[in-house]
Amino acid sequence: MTEGRGDEDELLELLPRLRRFCFSLTGTWHDADDLMQATVKRLLEKPPPQEVILAKWMFRVCKNIWIDEVRSRKVRAATPIDDAPEAAATDGERGVMDRIMFEQVNQSMAALPDDQRVVVSLVAVEGYSYKEAAEMLGIPIGTVMSRLSRARGTLADLLADAQTA
Amino acid sequence: MTYTDEILSAYLDGELDAAQMSEIEKAVLEDKQLDARLARLQQANDAVRSAYLPLADAEVPQEFIDLVRNRAAAPAAEASTVVEFPKATPRPAGPAPFWPSAIAASVALVLGYSVGLYDPFSGAQNTDFLAAKSISSGDPLYAAFERTASAQRIDLDGTRVAEPVLSFRSVDGRFCRETVVTQGGDQTLLVACRGDTDWDVVLSLRSKAPGAGIDDGYRTASADANAVLDAFLQAQMESDALGADEEAALIDKAWRRPDR
């Protein structure tokens, strides 16, 4: 990140999206901020290669840290975390129904396999194309497609259950 | 013609070629079942988007902004201000450790961190931070290290709360734990390793308000306390943190080492 002007400012501008991405992967602000911290530090320590698009690089780095490190540290994961207050703290402006919906979505996302959740985040939330997501994740486009459709099927089921429960 | 969920999902994302897109558009008009399947996927997708998209509007904590600015301003200086730890076998090159406790440290990063051996009970500060301080069974902290599972909180004496963060096996073969002790706004992060009977404190990082005796003999690592923790743990951890089951088994066995 020593390349003069732009990178630092660009990274600062990307932080809100990075944080959203971290949240979508981890499901709580607490864990999202841990992941974000690790990601930002890595980005600062290891500047991206020239000509790379910083946002894509950033998501890729973040996802790798998450997959490599978080999964291997199951201590916290094995302990129920009361994340409701954190999630609620996200959005003072949301109405009650929205919050309930948010909780349902967040819990449904958490129920997805990790590799499906990443694809949903990148495509549905961050708006990347299948091709871009495939590049970032280092998987074939067909895999992006199948993970995404399976994820959506599962989400649809879980959300339907939550609403009739 | 039947369409798979994959095709329908790709249709929603506009990822099919023009011919396929219009084929499905037509098919949906004629086939109610197909329409319902598509709507189901679309609703799931919309739910995710409307839940998560606004999260980027949440304010980014200042510590992250400072982290980017500070690091960009002084990329090399920091390494030299970080206290040297006794070199153990470095872990193989790979991803930097990602700590559940990182956020605790990052909060302190804003406040300024002192590095030293700190006794969370007497409040005494010992600048010789590598000197062993043992936590023996009479110490309220002992129960935190000895018997409390990670991510569980334990009240020490009505004002101080301890929460073990994780357990790991150190390169010297001992079992060690990282625990956060909170007292009011103060946090002390302790790493201690189990000796034959006691827990030896090997690292203590204490957050403190700015201006409060920064030059009182401490070495400060104001730039980034996490660098200290990371460097320490990278050097000390033999492998990843122990899983909950392993940890529970060790608590049962009073942390007896398998090689003893």
Coordinates of C-alpha atoms in Angstrom, one line a residue:
Chain A
M1 CA 0.0 0.0 0.0
T2 CA 3.0 2.2 -0.5
E3 CA 1.9 3.1 -4.1
G4 CA 1.3 6.8 -3.4
R5 CA -2.1 8.4 -3.4
G6 CA -5.1 6.2 -4.2
D7 CA -4.9 2.9 -2.4
E8 CA -5.4 4.1 1.1
D9 CA -8.4 6.3 0.2
E10 CA -9.8 3.5 -1.9
L11 CA -9.6 1.1 0.9
L12 CA -11.2 3.6 3.3
E13 CA -14.1 3.9 0.8
L14 CA -14.4 0.1 0.6
L15 CA -14.5 -0.4 4.4
P16 CA -18.3 -0.2 4.7
R17 CA -18.7 -2.9 2.1
L18 CA -16.0 -5.0 3.7
R19 CA -17.7 -4.8 7.0
R20 CA -21.0 -5.8 5.5
F21 CA -19.3 -8.7 3.8
C22 CA -17.8 -9.8 7.1
F23 CA -21.1 -9.6 8.8
S24 CA -22.8 -11.7 6.1
L25 CA -20.2 -14.4 6.6
T26 CA -20.0 -14.4 10.4
G27 CA -23.5 -13.3 11.4
T28 CA -22.5 -11.0 14.3
W29 CA -20.8 -7.7 14.5
H30 CA -18.4 -9.0 17.0
D31 CA -17.1 -11.7 14.7
A32 CA -17.4 -9.5 11.7
D33 CA -15.1 -6.9 13.2
D34 CA -12.6 -9.5 14.2
L35 CA -12.6 -10.8 10.6
M36 CA -12.4 -7.2 9.3
Q37 CA -9.5 -6.4 11.5
A38 CA -7.6 -9.4 10.3
T39 CA -8.5 -8.6 6.7
V40 CA -7.5 -4.9 6.9
K41 CA -4.2 -5.8 8.5
R42 CA -3.4 -8.4 5.8
L43 CA -4.3 -5.9 3.1
L44 CA -1.9 -3.3 4.7
E45 CA 0.9 -5.8 5.1
K46 CA 0.6 -7.4 1.7
P47 CA -0.3 -4.8 -0.9
P48 CA -2.4 -6.2 -3.7
P49 CA -0.6 -6.9 -7.0
Q50 CA -0.6 -4.1 -9.5
E51 CA -3.6 -3.8 -11.9
V52 CA -5.8 -5.8 -9.6
I53 CA -9.2 -4.4 -8.6
L54 CA -8.9 -3.6 -5.0
A55 CA -12.4 -4.5 -4.0
K56 CA -12.2 -7.9 -5.6
W57 CA -8.8 -8.5 -4.0
M58 CA -10.2 -7.4 -0.7
F59 CA -13.1 -9.8 -0.7
R60 CA -10.9 -12.6 -1.8
V61 CA -8.4 -12.0 1.0
C62 CA -11.3 -11.7 3.5
K63 CA -12.9 -14.9 2.4
N64 CA -9.6 -16.7 2.6
I65 CA -8.9 -15.6 6.1
W66 CA -12.4 -16.5 7.1
I67 CA -12.2 -20.0 5.6
D68 CA -8.6 -20.7 6.7
E69 CA -8.7 -19.3 10.2
V70 CA -12.2 -19.1 11.5
R71 CA -13.1 -22.6 10.7
S72 CA -10.1 -23.9 12.5
R73 CA -11.0 -22.0 15.6
K74 CA -14.1 -23.8 16.7
V75 CA -13.9 -22.8 20.3
R76 CA -16.2 -19.9 20.0
A77 CA -18.4 -21.5 17.4
A78 CA -19.1 -24.4 19.7
T79 CA -20.4 -22.0 22.3
P80 CA -23.8 -20.5 21.7
I81 CA -23.4 -16.8 21.1
D82 CA -26.3 -14.5 21.9
D83 CA -26.0 -12.4 18.8
A84 CA -29.5 -10.9 18.9
P85 CA -28.5 -7.7 20.6
E86 CA -25.6 -7.2 18.2
A87 CA -27.7 -7.8 15.2
A88 CA -30.4 -5.5 16.5
A89 CA -27.8 -2.8 17.1
T90 CA -27.2 -2.8 13.4
D91 CA -30.1 -0.8 12.6
G92 CA -31.8 1.6 14.8
E93 CA -33.9 2.7 11.9
R94 CA -35.4 -0.6 11.0
G95 CA -38.9 -1.3 12.2
V96 CA -39.9 -4.2 14.4
M97 CA -41.0 -6.3 11.5
D98 CA -37.9 -5.6 9.6
R99 CA -35.9 -6.6 12.6
I100 CA -37.7 -9.9 12.9
M101 CA -37.1 -10.4 9.2
F102 CA -33.5 -9.5 9.6
E103 CA -33.1 -12.1 12.3
Q104 CA -34.7 -14.7 10.2
V105 CA -32.6 -14.0 7.2
N106 CA -29.4 -13.8 9.4
Q107 CA -30.2 -17.1 11.0
S108 CA -31.0 -18.7 7.7
M109 CA -27.8 -17.5 6.2
A110 CA -25.9 -18.9 9.2
A111 CA -27.5 -22.3 8.5
L112 CA -26.0 -22.4 5.0
P113 CA -22.8 -24.3 4.4
D114 CA -19.9 -21.8 4.4
D115 CA -19.1 -22.1 0.7
Q116 CA -22.7 -21.4 -0.2
R117 CA -22.9 -18.4 2.1
V118 CA -19.9 -16.8 0.5
V119 CA -21.4 -17.1 -3.0
V120 CA -24.7 -15.6 -1.8
S121 CA -22.8 -12.7 -0.3
L122 CA -20.7 -12.0 -3.3
V123 CA -23.5 -12.3 -5.9
A124 CA -26.7 -11.4 -4.2
V125 CA -25.4 -8.8 -1.8
E126 CA -22.2 -7.5 -3.4
G127 CA -23.6 -7.7 -6.9
Y128 CA -20.8 -9.5 -8.6
S129 CA -21.4 -11.6 -11.7
Y130 CA -21.0 -15.3 -11.7
K131 CA -17.7 -14.9 -13.6
E132 CA -16.3 -12.4 -11.1
A133 CA -17.4 -14.5 -8.1
A134 CA -15.8 -17.6 -9.8
E135 CA -12.5 -15.7 -10.2
M136 CA -12.5 -14.4 -6.6
L137 CA -13.3 -17.8 -5.2
G138 CA -11.1 -19.8 -7.6
I139 CA -13.9 -22.1 -8.6
P140 CA -15.7 -22.8 -11.9
I141 CA -18.7 -20.7 -12.9
G142 CA -20.8 -23.8 -12.9
T143 CA -20.0 -24.3 -9.2
V144 CA -21.0 -20.7 -8.4
M145 CA -24.2 -21.4 -10.2
S146 CA -25.0 -24.6 -8.3
R147 CA -24.0 -23.3 -4.9
L148 CA -26.1 -20.3 -5.4
S149 CA -29.2 -22.2 -6.5
R150 CA -28.9 -24.6 -3.6
A151 CA -28.4 -21.8 -1.2
R152 CA -31.5 -20.0 -2.5
G153 CA -33.5 -23.2 -2.2
T154 CA -32.4 -23.7 1.4
L155 CA -33.0 -20.1 2.3
A156 CA -36.5 -20.2 0.7
D157 CA -37.3 -23.3 2.8
L158 CA -35.9 -21.8 6.0
L159 CA -37.6 -18.5 5.6
A160 CA -40.9 -20.2 4.8
D161 CA -40.6 -22.3 7.9
A162 CA -39.8 -19.2 10.0
Q163 CA -42.8 -17.4 8.7
T164 CA -45.3 -20.2 9.4
A165 CA -43.7 -21.0 12.8
Chain B
M1 CA -39.8 -28.3 -20.7
T2 CA -38.6 -28.4 -17.1
Y3 CA -36.1 -26.0 -15.8
T4 CA -33.7 -26.8 -12.9
D5 CA -33.3 -24.4 -10.0
E6 CA -29.9 -23.6 -11.3
I7 CA -31.3 -22.3 -14.5
L8 CA -34.0 -20.3 -12.6
S9 CA -31.5 -18.9 -10.2
A10 CA -29.3 -17.9 -13.1
Y11 CA -32.3 -16.3 -14.7
L12 CA -32.9 -14.2 -11.7
D13 CA -29.3 -13.0 -11.9
G14 CA -29.6 -12.2 -15.6
E15 CA -26.8 -14.7 -16.2
L16 CA -28.4 -16.6 -19.1
D17 CA -27.9 -15.8 -22.7
A18 CA -30.6 -13.7 -24.4
A19 CA -32.3 -16.6 -26.0
Q20 CA -32.6 -18.5 -22.7
M21 CA -33.7 -15.4 -20.9
S22 CA -36.7 -14.8 -23.2
E23 CA -37.5 -18.5 -23.3
I24 CA -38.0 -18.5 -19.6
E25 CA -39.9 -15.3 -19.6
K26 CA -42.4 -16.9 -21.9
A27 CA -42.5 -20.2 -20.1
V28 CA -43.3 -18.5 -16.8
L29 CA -46.3 -16.8 -18.3
E30 CA -47.7 -20.2 -19.3
D31 CA -46.7 -22.3 -16.4
K32 CA -48.0 -21.4 -13.0
Q33 CA -45.9 -24.0 -11.2
L34 CA -42.8 -22.6 -12.8
D35 CA -43.9 -19.1 -11.9
A36 CA -44.2 -20.2 -8.3
R37 CA -40.8 -21.8 -8.2
L38 CA -39.3 -18.7 -9.6
A39 CA -41.1 -16.5 -7.1
R40 CA -39.9 -18.6 -4.3
L41 CA -36.3 -18.2 -5.3
Q42 CA -36.8 -14.5 -6.0
Q43 CA -38.3 -14.0 -2.5
A44 CA -35.4 -15.7 -0.8
N45 CA -33.0 -13.5 -2.8
D46 CA -34.9 -10.3 -2.1
A47 CA -35.0 -11.2 1.6
V48 CA -31.3 -11.5 1.7
R49 CA -30.7 -8.3 -0.2
S50 CA -33.0 -6.2 1.9
A51 CA -31.5 -7.6 5.1
Y52 CA -27.9 -7.1 4.2
L53 CA -27.6 -4.3 1.7
P54 CA -28.3 -1.6 4.3
L55 CA -25.5 -2.9 6.5
A56 CA -23.0 -1.0 4.4
D57 CA -24.7 2.2 5.7
A58 CA -23.6 1.4 9.3
E59 CA -20.8 3.6 10.5
V60 CA -17.4 1.9 10.3
P61 CA -15.8 2.0 13.7
Q62 CA -13.1 4.7 13.9
E63 CA -10.4 2.1 14.8
F64 CA -10.5 0.7 11.3
I65 CA -10.1 4.1 9.8
D66 CA -7.2 4.8 12.1
L67 CA -5.7 1.5 11.3
V68 CA -5.7 2.2 7.6
R69 CA -4.5 5.8 8.0
N70 CA -1.8 5.1 10.6
R71 CA -0.4 2.1 8.8
A72 CA -0.3 3.9 5.5
A73 CA 1.4 6.8 7.2
A74 CA 4.1 4.8 8.9
P75 CA 4.4 1.4 7.5
A76 CA 7.8 0.5 8.8
A77 CA 8.1 2.3 12.0
E78 CA 5.8 0.1 13.9
A79 CA 7.7 -3.1 13.7
S80 CA 10.6 -1.5 15.6
T81 CA 8.4 -0.3 18.5
V82 CA 7.0 -3.7 19.2
V83 CA 8.6 -5.5 22.0
E84 CA 10.7 -8.4 21.0
F85 CA 9.6 -11.7 22.4
P86 CA 11.8 -14.7 23.0
K87 CA 12.0 -16.5 19.7
A88 CA 10.4 -19.8 19.5
T89 CA 10.0 -21.9 16.4
P90 CA 8.0 -19.7 14.1
R91 CA 4.9 -21.2 12.8
P92 CA 5.0 -22.1 9.1
A93 CA 4.3 -19.2 6.9
G94 CA 0.7 -18.9 6.3
P95 CA -2.3 -16.8 7.2
A96 CA -1.8 -14.5 10.2
P97 CA -3.8 -15.7 13.2
F98 CA -7.2 -14.5 13.4
W99 CA -8.3 -13.9 17.0
P100 CA -11.7 -13.8 18.5
S101 CA -10.2 -11.4 20.9
A102 CA -8.9 -9.1 18.3
I103 CA -11.7 -6.8 18.7
A104 CA -11.0 -6.3 22.4
A105 CA -7.5 -5.4 21.5
S106 CA -8.6 -3.1 18.8
V107 CA -10.8 -1.2 21.1
A108 CA -7.8 -0.6 23.3
L109 CA -5.8 0.4 20.2
V110 CA -7.8 3.6 20.3
L111 CA -7.0 4.1 23.9
G112 CA -3.3 3.3 23.7
Y113 CA -2.0 0.1 25.0
S114 CA 0.6 -0.5 27.6
V115 CA 2.7 -3.6 27.4
G116 CA 3.9 -5.0 30.6
L117 CA 3.2 -7.4 33.4
Y118 CA 0.3 -6.1 35.2
D119 CA -1.3 -7.5 38.2
P120 CA -5.0 -7.1 37.7
F121 CA -5.6 -7.5 41.4
S122 CA -3.1 -5.2 43.2
G123 CA -3.0 -2.8 40.3
A124 CA 0.8 -3.1 40.6
Q125 CA 2.7 -2.8 37.4
N126 CA 5.9 -4.6 36.8
T127 CA 8.0 -3.4 33.9
D128 CA 9.8 -6.6 33.7
F129 CA 7.1 -8.2 31.8
L130 CA 8.8 -11.4 31.1
A131 CA 9.3 -12.2 34.7
A132 CA 7.1 -15.1 35.5
K133 CA 4.1 -14.4 37.6
S134 CA 2.3 -17.4 38.7
I135 CA -1.4 -17.7 39.3
S136 CA -1.8 -20.3 42.0
S137 CA -4.9 -22.0 43.3
G138 CA -5.5 -19.3 45.9
D139 CA -5.9 -16.7 43.2
P140 CA -9.4 -15.9 42.0
L141 CA -8.0 -15.9 38.4
Y142 CA -7.0 -19.5 38.9
A143 CA -10.5 -20.7 38.4
A144 CA -10.8 -18.8 35.2
F145 CA -7.7 -20.4 33.7
E146 CA -8.1 -23.8 35.3
R147 CA -11.8 -24.5 35.0
T148 CA -13.6 -22.0 32.8
A149 CA -14.4 -22.9 29.2
S150 CA -13.5 -20.4 26.5
A151 CA -16.2 -17.8 25.9
Q152 CA -17.6 -18.4 29.3
R153 CA -17.5 -15.5 31.8
I154 CA -16.6 -15.8 35.4
D155 CA -17.1 -13.2 38.0
L156 CA -13.9 -12.9 40.0
D157 CA -14.8 -10.7 42.9
G158 CA -17.8 -8.6 42.1
T159 CA -15.9 -6.0 40.1
R160 CA -13.7 -8.0 37.8
V161 CA -14.9 -10.4 35.2
A162 CA -12.7 -12.9 33.4
E163 CA -13.4 -14.6 30.1
P164 CA -11.1 -17.1 28.6
V165 CA -10.8 -16.6 24.9
L166 CA -9.0 -19.6 23.7
S167 CA -6.7 -22.4 24.6
F168 CA -3.7 -23.7 22.7
R169 CA -0.7 -25.8 23.0
S170 CA 2.5 -23.9 23.2
V171 CA 5.7 -24.7 21.3
D172 CA 7.3 -25.6 24.6
G173 CA 4.6 -28.3 25.1
R174 CA 2.6 -26.5 27.8
F175 CA -1.0 -25.8 27.5
C176 CA -1.7 -22.1 27.5
R177 CA -4.8 -19.9 27.5
E178 CA -5.7 -16.4 26.6
T179 CA -8.1 -14.7 29.0
V180 CA -9.5 -11.2 29.1
V181 CA -10.1 -9.6 32.5
T182 CA -12.4 -6.7 32.5
Q183 CA -12.8 -4.2 35.2
G184 CA -14.9 -1.2 34.5
G185 CA -13.5 0.3 31.3
D186 CA -10.2 -1.4 31.8
Q187 CA -9.2 -4.5 30.1
T188 CA -6.3 -6.7 30.7
L189 CA -5.5 -9.5 28.3
L190 CA -3.5 -12.3 29.8
V191 CA -1.8 -15.2 28.3
A192 CA -0.8 -17.8 30.8
C193 CA 0.6 -21.3 30.5
R194 CA -0.1 -24.2 32.8
G195 CA 3.0 -25.3 34.8
D196 CA 2.9 -28.3 37.1
T197 CA 0.4 -26.7 39.4
D198 CA 0.2 -23.0 38.7
W199 CA -0.5 -20.9 35.6
D200 CA 2.4 -18.7 34.6
V201 CA 1.6 -15.4 33.0
V202 CA 3.6 -15.1 29.9
L203 CA 1.9 -12.0 28.4
S204 CA -0.2 -9.2 29.8
L205 CA -1.6 -6.4 27.8
R206 CA -3.6 -3.7 29.5
S207 CA -5.7 -1.1 28.0
K208 CA -5.6 2.3 29.6
A209 CA -7.0 5.7 29.0
P210 CA -4.7 8.2 27.2
G211 CA -2.5 10.4 29.3
A212 CA -2.6 8.0 32.3
G213 CA 1.0 7.5 32.9
I214 CA 2.1 6.6 29.4
D215 CA 5.7 7.1 30.3
D216 CA 5.7 5.3 33.6
G217 CA 8.4 2.9 32.7
Y218 CA 6.3 0.9 30.3
R219 CA 7.1 0.3 26.8
T220 CA 4.2 1.3 24.8
A221 CA 3.1 -0.2 21.6
S222 CA 0.7 2.5 20.7
A223 CA 0.6 1.8 17.0
D224 CA -1.0 -1.5 17.2
A225 CA -1.4 -3.7 20.2
N226 CA -2.6 -6.5 18.0
A227 CA 0.8 -6.7 16.4
V228 CA 2.1 -7.5 19.8
L229 CA -0.4 -10.2 20.5
D230 CA -0.1 -11.6 17.0
A231 CA 3.7 -11.7 17.1
F232 CA 3.5 -13.4 20.5
L233 CA 1.0 -16.0 19.6
Q234 CA 2.5 -16.7 16.3
A235 CA 5.7 -17.5 18.0
Q236 CA 4.1 -19.4 20.9
M237 CA 1.3 -21.4 19.4
E238 CA 2.2 -24.9 18.2
S239 CA -0.9 -25.1 16.1
D240 CA -4.4 -23.8 16.0
A241 CA -6.5 -23.1 19.1
L242 CA -7.9 -26.2 20.8
G243 CA -11.4 -27.2 20.0
A244 CA -14.1 -27.0 22.6
D245 CA -14.1 -30.8 23.1
E246 CA -10.3 -30.9 23.6
E247 CA -10.5 -28.0 25.9
A248 CA -13.3 -29.6 28.0
A249 CA -11.3 -32.8 28.2
L250 CA -8.2 -30.9 29.4
I251 CA -10.2 -29.1 32.0
D252 CA -11.4 -32.5 33.3
K253 CA -7.9 -33.7 33.5
A254 CA -6.5 -30.5 35.1
W255 CA -4.5 -29.8 32.0
R256 CA -2.3 -32.8 32.4
R257 CA 0.0 -33.0 29.5
P258 CA -0.1 -36.2 27.4
D259 CA 3.6 -36.5 27.6
R260 CA 3.8 -36.6 31.3

